[in-house]
Amino acid sequence: MDSPKLLPRRERKDWICCTIHRKALSVNTTERKMKSFFSSKTSALDAALDYADKKIPVFPVIFYDTTKTFGSVCSSSSATTDKNIIKSWFTENPAALVAIPTGTASGIVAVIADEDSSFTAKTPCFISLFSKKTYLFKLPEGCEGLSGGERDGLAWKGDLGSVVLPNPLEIIADGELEELPSEMLAKMNEPLEEVVAAQEEEEKRLFRVFRG
């Protein structure tokens, strides 16, 4: 293309406007990528590597659709951002889905809403394998030892928990993770029988996985 200085005045103006527009589109695209939590990759391996680039530890799980149960290739405590390990896992288990640990291991809390719940939040959200809306929040800094539990139509996963991340078609809303609201955190930390029961059930599930 000719230098803008060699173009007639009208064409030079059009050239400048076009250049500015292209730069604006480039900036907007970069901002969208920075604000995107979920991977847009359809391949589990590619998606897992995407999350590893974002410093989110991942691990593979097998989902049996007929029984609606999971089989683990490894435990959630093995979750990693090491790309060599991730490539090995997902190459050896091509049917595996991408999962992440919740709680302090990833800094992420998952909140699952019942079908009749009116709960909503402006944070990344997707439809889980069990057809429930699942919201992902950033664990507040300095908050450790958050257990899983449920109350008032909501369930949540913290330490010892995990969540399977969605493929692009299951995503409802994307963006940066919002910090878990303080009022929700306070409710989650209340000593409830349901919380204790959920934690015990999660520990039993992990024990069954470890025993194979």
mmCIF file of C-alpha atoms in Angstrom:
data_model
loop_
_atom_site.group_PDB
_atom_site.id
_atom_site.type_symbol
_atom_site.label_atom_id
_atom_site.label_comp_id
_atom_site.label_asym_id
_atom_site.label_seq_id
_atom_site.Cartn_x
_atom_site.Cartn_y
_atom_site.Cartn_z
ATOM 1 C CA MET A 1 0.000 0.000 0.000
ATOM 2 C CA ASP A 2 1.225 3.535 -0.800
ATOM 3 C CA SER A 3 2.501 5.686 2.007
ATOM 4 C CA PRO A 4 -0.334 7.876 3.387
ATOM 5 C CA LYS A 5 1.760 10.959 2.567
ATOM 6 C CA LEU A 6 1.584 10.074 -1.157
ATOM 7 C CA LEU A 7 -2.200 9.636 -1.221
ATOM 8 C CA PRO A 8 -4.718 12.369 -2.071
ATOM 9 C CA ARG A 9 -6.183 14.109 0.967
ATOM 10 C CA ARG A 10 -9.519 12.199 0.910
ATOM 11 C CA GLU A 11 -7.847 8.802 0.478
ATOM 12 C CA ARG A 12 -5.299 9.661 3.164
ATOM 13 C CA LYS A 13 -8.156 10.386 5.593
ATOM 14 C CA ASP A 14 -9.797 7.043 4.752
ATOM 15 C CA TRP A 15 -6.474 5.240 5.238
ATOM 16 C CA ILE A 16 -5.989 6.779 8.689
ATOM 17 C CA CYS A 17 -9.553 5.916 9.765
ATOM 18 C CA CYS A 18 -9.135 2.332 8.569
ATOM 19 C CA THR A 19 -5.850 1.972 10.456
ATOM 20 C CA ILE A 20 -7.378 3.308 13.677
ATOM 21 C CA HIS A 21 -10.340 0.939 13.301
ATOM 22 C CA ARG A 22 -8.041 -2.077 12.848
ATOM 23 C CA LYS A 23 -6.045 -1.145 15.950
ATOM 24 C CA ALA A 24 -9.242 -0.717 17.971
ATOM 25 C CA LEU A 25 -10.437 -4.168 16.908
ATOM 26 C CA SER A 26 -7.082 -5.638 17.884
ATOM 27 C CA VAL A 27 -7.252 -4.061 21.349
ATOM 28 C CA ASN A 28 -10.839 -5.225 21.881
ATOM 29 C CA THR A 29 -9.935 -8.794 20.875
ATOM 30 C CA THR A 30 -7.023 -8.817 23.309
ATOM 31 C CA GLU A 31 -9.245 -7.535 26.109
ATOM 32 C CA ARG A 32 -11.844 -10.219 25.391
ATOM 33 C CA LYS A 33 -9.163 -12.920 25.549
ATOM 34 C CA MET A 34 -7.844 -11.579 28.857
ATOM 35 C CA LYS A 35 -11.344 -11.533 30.337
ATOM 36 C CA SER A 36 -12.218 -15.057 29.199
ATOM 37 C CA PHE A 37 -12.047 -17.789 31.842
ATOM 38 C CA PHE A 38 -13.282 -20.781 29.854
ATOM 39 C CA SER A 39 -11.318 -22.390 27.063
ATOM 40 C CA SER A 40 -12.845 -22.222 23.589
ATOM 41 C CA LYS A 41 -11.097 -25.442 22.537
ATOM 42 C CA THR A 42 -13.284 -28.435 21.703
ATOM 43 C CA SER A 43 -10.497 -30.963 22.279
ATOM 44 C CA ALA A 44 -10.068 -31.923 25.945
ATOM 45 C CA LEU A 45 -6.279 -31.961 25.587
ATOM 46 C CA ASP A 46 -6.188 -28.524 23.977
ATOM 47 C CA ALA A 47 -8.580 -27.160 26.600
ATOM 48 C CA ALA A 48 -6.504 -28.640 29.429
ATOM 49 C CA LEU A 49 -3.390 -26.989 28.022
ATOM 50 C CA ASP A 50 -5.305 -23.709 27.751
ATOM 51 C CA TYR A 51 -6.160 -23.837 31.454
ATOM 52 C CA ALA A 52 -2.571 -24.730 32.301
ATOM 53 C CA ASP A 53 -1.489 -21.556 30.486
ATOM 54 C CA LYS A 54 -3.809 -19.663 32.837
ATOM 55 C CA LYS A 55 -2.125 -21.333 35.848
ATOM 56 C CA ILE A 56 -5.241 -23.392 36.608
ATOM 57 C CA PRO A 57 -4.329 -26.956 37.658
ATOM 58 C CA VAL A 58 -6.251 -29.684 35.831
ATOM 59 C CA PHE A 59 -6.695 -33.442 35.928
ATOM 60 C CA PRO A 60 -8.630 -35.941 33.765
ATOM 61 C CA VAL A 61 -11.857 -37.729 34.696
ATOM 62 C CA ILE A 62 -13.986 -40.262 32.848
ATOM 63 C CA PHE A 63 -17.757 -39.746 32.817
ATOM 64 C CA TYR A 64 -20.028 -42.733 32.267
ATOM 65 C CA ASP A 65 -23.189 -41.287 30.782
ATOM 66 C CA THR A 66 -25.305 -44.425 31.234
ATOM 67 C CA THR A 67 -24.755 -44.527 34.999
ATOM 68 C CA LYS A 68 -24.014 -40.815 35.524
ATOM 69 C CA THR A 69 -20.896 -41.683 37.481
ATOM 70 C CA PHE A 70 -17.244 -40.731 37.286
ATOM 71 C CA GLY A 71 -14.102 -42.779 36.991
ATOM 72 C CA SER A 72 -10.829 -41.141 37.922
ATOM 73 C CA VAL A 73 -7.563 -41.503 36.094
ATOM 74 C CA CYS A 74 -5.962 -39.867 39.119
ATOM 75 C CA SER A 75 -7.089 -37.958 42.199
ATOM 76 C CA SER A 76 -7.815 -34.242 42.291
ATOM 77 C CA SER A 77 -4.742 -33.792 44.507
ATOM 78 C CA SER A 78 -2.661 -34.736 41.441
ATOM 79 C CA ALA A 79 -3.997 -31.767 39.438
ATOM 80 C CA THR A 80 -1.187 -29.918 37.713
ATOM 81 C CA THR A 81 -0.211 -27.240 35.207
ATOM 82 C CA ASP A 82 2.715 -29.334 33.943
ATOM 83 C CA LYS A 83 2.076 -29.638 30.216
ATOM 84 C CA ASN A 84 4.080 -32.840 29.782
ATOM 85 C CA ILE A 85 1.992 -34.612 32.423
ATOM 86 C CA ILE A 86 -1.224 -33.196 30.965
ATOM 87 C CA LYS A 87 -0.323 -34.367 27.461
ATOM 88 C CA SER A 88 0.433 -37.839 28.786
ATOM 89 C CA TRP A 89 -2.857 -38.049 30.707
ATOM 90 C CA PHE A 90 -5.124 -36.952 27.880
ATOM 91 C CA THR A 91 -3.238 -38.841 25.173
ATOM 92 C CA GLU A 92 -3.572 -42.084 27.127
ATOM 93 C CA ASN A 93 -7.207 -41.288 27.999
ATOM 94 C CA PRO A 94 -8.735 -39.612 24.915
ATOM 95 C CA ALA A 95 -12.286 -39.887 26.329
ATOM 96 C CA ALA A 96 -11.354 -38.010 29.508
ATOM 97 C CA LEU A 97 -12.916 -34.690 30.456
ATOM 98 C CA VAL A 98 -11.103 -31.739 31.999
ATOM 99 C CA ALA A 99 -11.613 -31.269 35.729
ATOM 100 C CA ILE A 100 -10.136 -28.867 38.248
ATOM 101 C CA PRO A 101 -9.847 -29.075 42.029
ATOM 102 C CA THR A 102 -11.829 -26.483 43.965
ATOM 103 C CA GLY A 103 -10.823 -24.602 47.095
ATOM 104 C CA THR A 104 -7.286 -23.555 47.938
ATOM 105 C CA ALA A 105 -5.770 -25.902 45.328
ATOM 106 C CA SER A 106 -7.062 -23.697 42.501
ATOM 107 C CA GLY A 107 -8.399 -20.621 44.275
ATOM 108 C CA ILE A 108 -11.837 -21.365 42.804
ATOM 109 C CA VAL A 109 -15.197 -22.088 44.457
ATOM 110 C CA ALA A 110 -17.997 -23.772 42.515
ATOM 111 C CA VAL A 111 -21.605 -22.922 43.382
ATOM 112 C CA ILE A 112 -24.300 -25.202 41.955
ATOM 113 C CA ALA A 113 -27.894 -23.977 41.798
ATOM 114 C CA ASP A 114 -30.970 -26.203 41.959
ATOM 115 C CA GLU A 115 -33.317 -26.048 38.973
ATOM 116 C CA ASP A 116 -35.901 -24.003 40.903
ATOM 117 C CA SER A 117 -33.316 -21.658 42.456
ATOM 118 C CA SER A 118 -33.503 -17.952 41.627
ATOM 119 C CA PHE A 119 -29.795 -17.503 42.333
ATOM 120 C CA THR A 120 -27.772 -15.639 39.726
ATOM 121 C CA ALA A 121 -24.373 -13.964 39.601
ATOM 122 C CA LYS A 122 -22.183 -12.097 37.124
ATOM 123 C CA THR A 123 -19.374 -14.632 37.056
ATOM 124 C CA PRO A 124 -18.483 -17.485 34.678
ATOM 125 C CA CYS A 125 -21.332 -19.994 34.547
ATOM 126 C CA PHE A 126 -22.088 -23.217 32.694
ATOM 127 C CA ILE A 127 -24.487 -26.158 32.572
ATOM 128 C CA SER A 128 -22.982 -29.183 34.310
ATOM 129 C CA LEU A 129 -23.161 -32.815 33.229
ATOM 130 C CA PHE A 130 -26.123 -33.101 35.598
ATOM 131 C CA SER A 131 -27.946 -30.212 33.883
ATOM 132 C CA LYS A 132 -27.440 -27.727 36.726
ATOM 133 C CA LYS A 133 -26.168 -24.172 36.524
ATOM 134 C CA THR A 134 -22.691 -24.012 37.989
ATOM 135 C CA TYR A 135 -21.096 -20.684 38.901
ATOM 136 C CA LEU A 136 -17.370 -20.264 39.450
ATOM 137 C CA PHE A 137 -16.038 -17.709 41.922
ATOM 138 C CA LYS A 138 -12.598 -16.614 43.012
ATOM 139 C CA LEU A 139 -11.787 -17.705 46.549
ATOM 140 C CA PRO A 140 -11.111 -14.582 48.665
ATOM 141 C CA GLU A 141 -7.467 -14.077 49.574
ATOM 142 C CA GLY A 142 -6.527 -15.595 52.917
ATOM 143 C CA CYS A 143 -9.605 -17.863 52.963
ATOM 144 C CA GLU A 144 -8.572 -21.459 53.604
ATOM 145 C CA GLY A 145 -10.339 -24.599 54.719
ATOM 146 C CA LEU A 146 -13.669 -23.913 53.025
ATOM 147 C CA SER A 147 -15.614 -27.167 53.047
ATOM 148 C CA GLY A 148 -18.265 -28.253 50.590
ATOM 149 C CA GLY A 149 -21.921 -28.180 51.568
ATOM 150 C CA GLU A 150 -25.436 -27.130 50.613
ATOM 151 C CA ARG A 151 -28.333 -25.025 51.819
ATOM 152 C CA ASP A 152 -31.212 -22.912 50.466
ATOM 153 C CA GLY A 153 -31.138 -24.525 47.026
ATOM 154 C CA LEU A 154 -27.405 -24.033 46.552
ATOM 155 C CA ALA A 155 -24.510 -26.449 46.843
ATOM 156 C CA TRP A 156 -20.874 -25.448 46.836
ATOM 157 C CA LYS A 157 -17.500 -27.107 46.448
ATOM 158 C CA GLY A 158 -14.392 -25.964 48.262
ATOM 159 C CA ASP A 159 -11.433 -27.941 49.596
ATOM 160 C CA LEU A 160 -11.434 -31.658 48.649
ATOM 161 C CA GLY A 161 -13.929 -30.922 45.876
ATOM 162 C CA SER A 162 -13.619 -30.769 42.121
ATOM 163 C CA VAL A 163 -15.640 -29.734 39.108
ATOM 164 C CA VAL A 164 -15.660 -30.835 35.463
ATOM 165 C CA LEU A 165 -15.238 -27.864 33.151
ATOM 166 C CA PRO A 166 -17.610 -27.478 30.188
ATOM 167 C CA ASN A 167 -17.167 -27.713 26.464
ATOM 168 C CA PRO A 168 -17.970 -24.441 24.630
ATOM 169 C CA LEU A 169 -21.606 -25.416 23.984
ATOM 170 C CA GLU A 170 -22.333 -25.699 27.727
ATOM 171 C CA ILE A 171 -21.094 -22.217 28.623
ATOM 172 C CA ILE A 172 -23.764 -19.731 29.718
ATOM 173 C CA ALA A 173 -21.565 -16.784 30.653
ATOM 174 C CA ASP A 174 -17.841 -16.166 30.457
ATOM 175 C CA GLY A 175 -15.521 -13.496 31.789
ATOM 176 C CA GLU A 176 -13.266 -12.853 34.742
ATOM 177 C CA LEU A 177 -13.977 -14.700 37.965
ATOM 178 C CA GLU A 178 -15.847 -12.602 40.494
ATOM 179 C CA GLU A 179 -14.733 -12.882 44.087
ATOM 180 C CA LEU A 180 -17.029 -14.962 46.261
ATOM 181 C CA PRO A 181 -19.351 -12.455 48.016
ATOM 182 C CA SER A 182 -18.639 -12.059 51.736
ATOM 183 C CA GLU A 183 -22.256 -12.820 52.691
ATOM 184 C CA MET A 184 -22.119 -16.118 50.779
ATOM 185 C CA LEU A 185 -18.812 -16.997 52.383
ATOM 186 C CA ALA A 186 -20.280 -16.317 55.834
ATOM 187 C CA LYS A 187 -23.193 -18.685 55.151
ATOM 188 C CA MET A 188 -20.843 -21.348 53.826
ATOM 189 C CA ASN A 189 -18.796 -21.210 57.007
ATOM 190 C CA GLU A 190 -21.798 -21.669 59.281
ATOM 191 C CA PRO A 191 -21.649 -25.060 61.067
ATOM 192 C CA LEU A 192 -24.419 -27.088 59.458
ATOM 193 C CA GLU A 193 -25.122 -30.794 59.538
ATOM 194 C CA GLU A 194 -25.432 -30.751 55.755
ATOM 195 C CA VAL A 195 -21.949 -29.278 55.413
ATOM 196 C CA VAL A 196 -20.396 -31.958 57.593
ATOM 197 C CA ALA A 197 -22.311 -34.711 55.783
ATOM 198 C CA ALA A 198 -21.256 -33.417 52.368
ATOM 199 C CA GLN A 199 -17.618 -33.272 53.421
ATOM 200 C CA GLU A 200 -17.750 -36.822 54.776
ATOM 201 C CA GLU A 201 -19.366 -38.036 51.551
ATOM 202 C CA GLU A 202 -16.651 -36.336 49.489
ATOM 203 C CA GLU A 203 -13.948 -37.967 51.611
ATOM 204 C CA LYS A 204 -15.609 -41.372 51.143
ATOM 205 C CA ARG A 205 -15.756 -40.810 47.381
ATOM 206 C CA LEU A 206 -12.060 -39.959 47.260
ATOM 207 C CA PHE A 207 -11.262 -43.048 49.332
ATOM 208 C CA ARG A 208 -13.160 -45.228 46.856
ATOM 209 C CA VAL A 209 -11.239 -43.615 43.986
ATOM 210 C CA PHE A 210 -7.888 -44.226 45.661
ATOM 211 C CA ARG A 211 -8.767 -47.883 46.257
ATOM 212 C CA GLY A 212 -9.654 -48.215 42.563
#
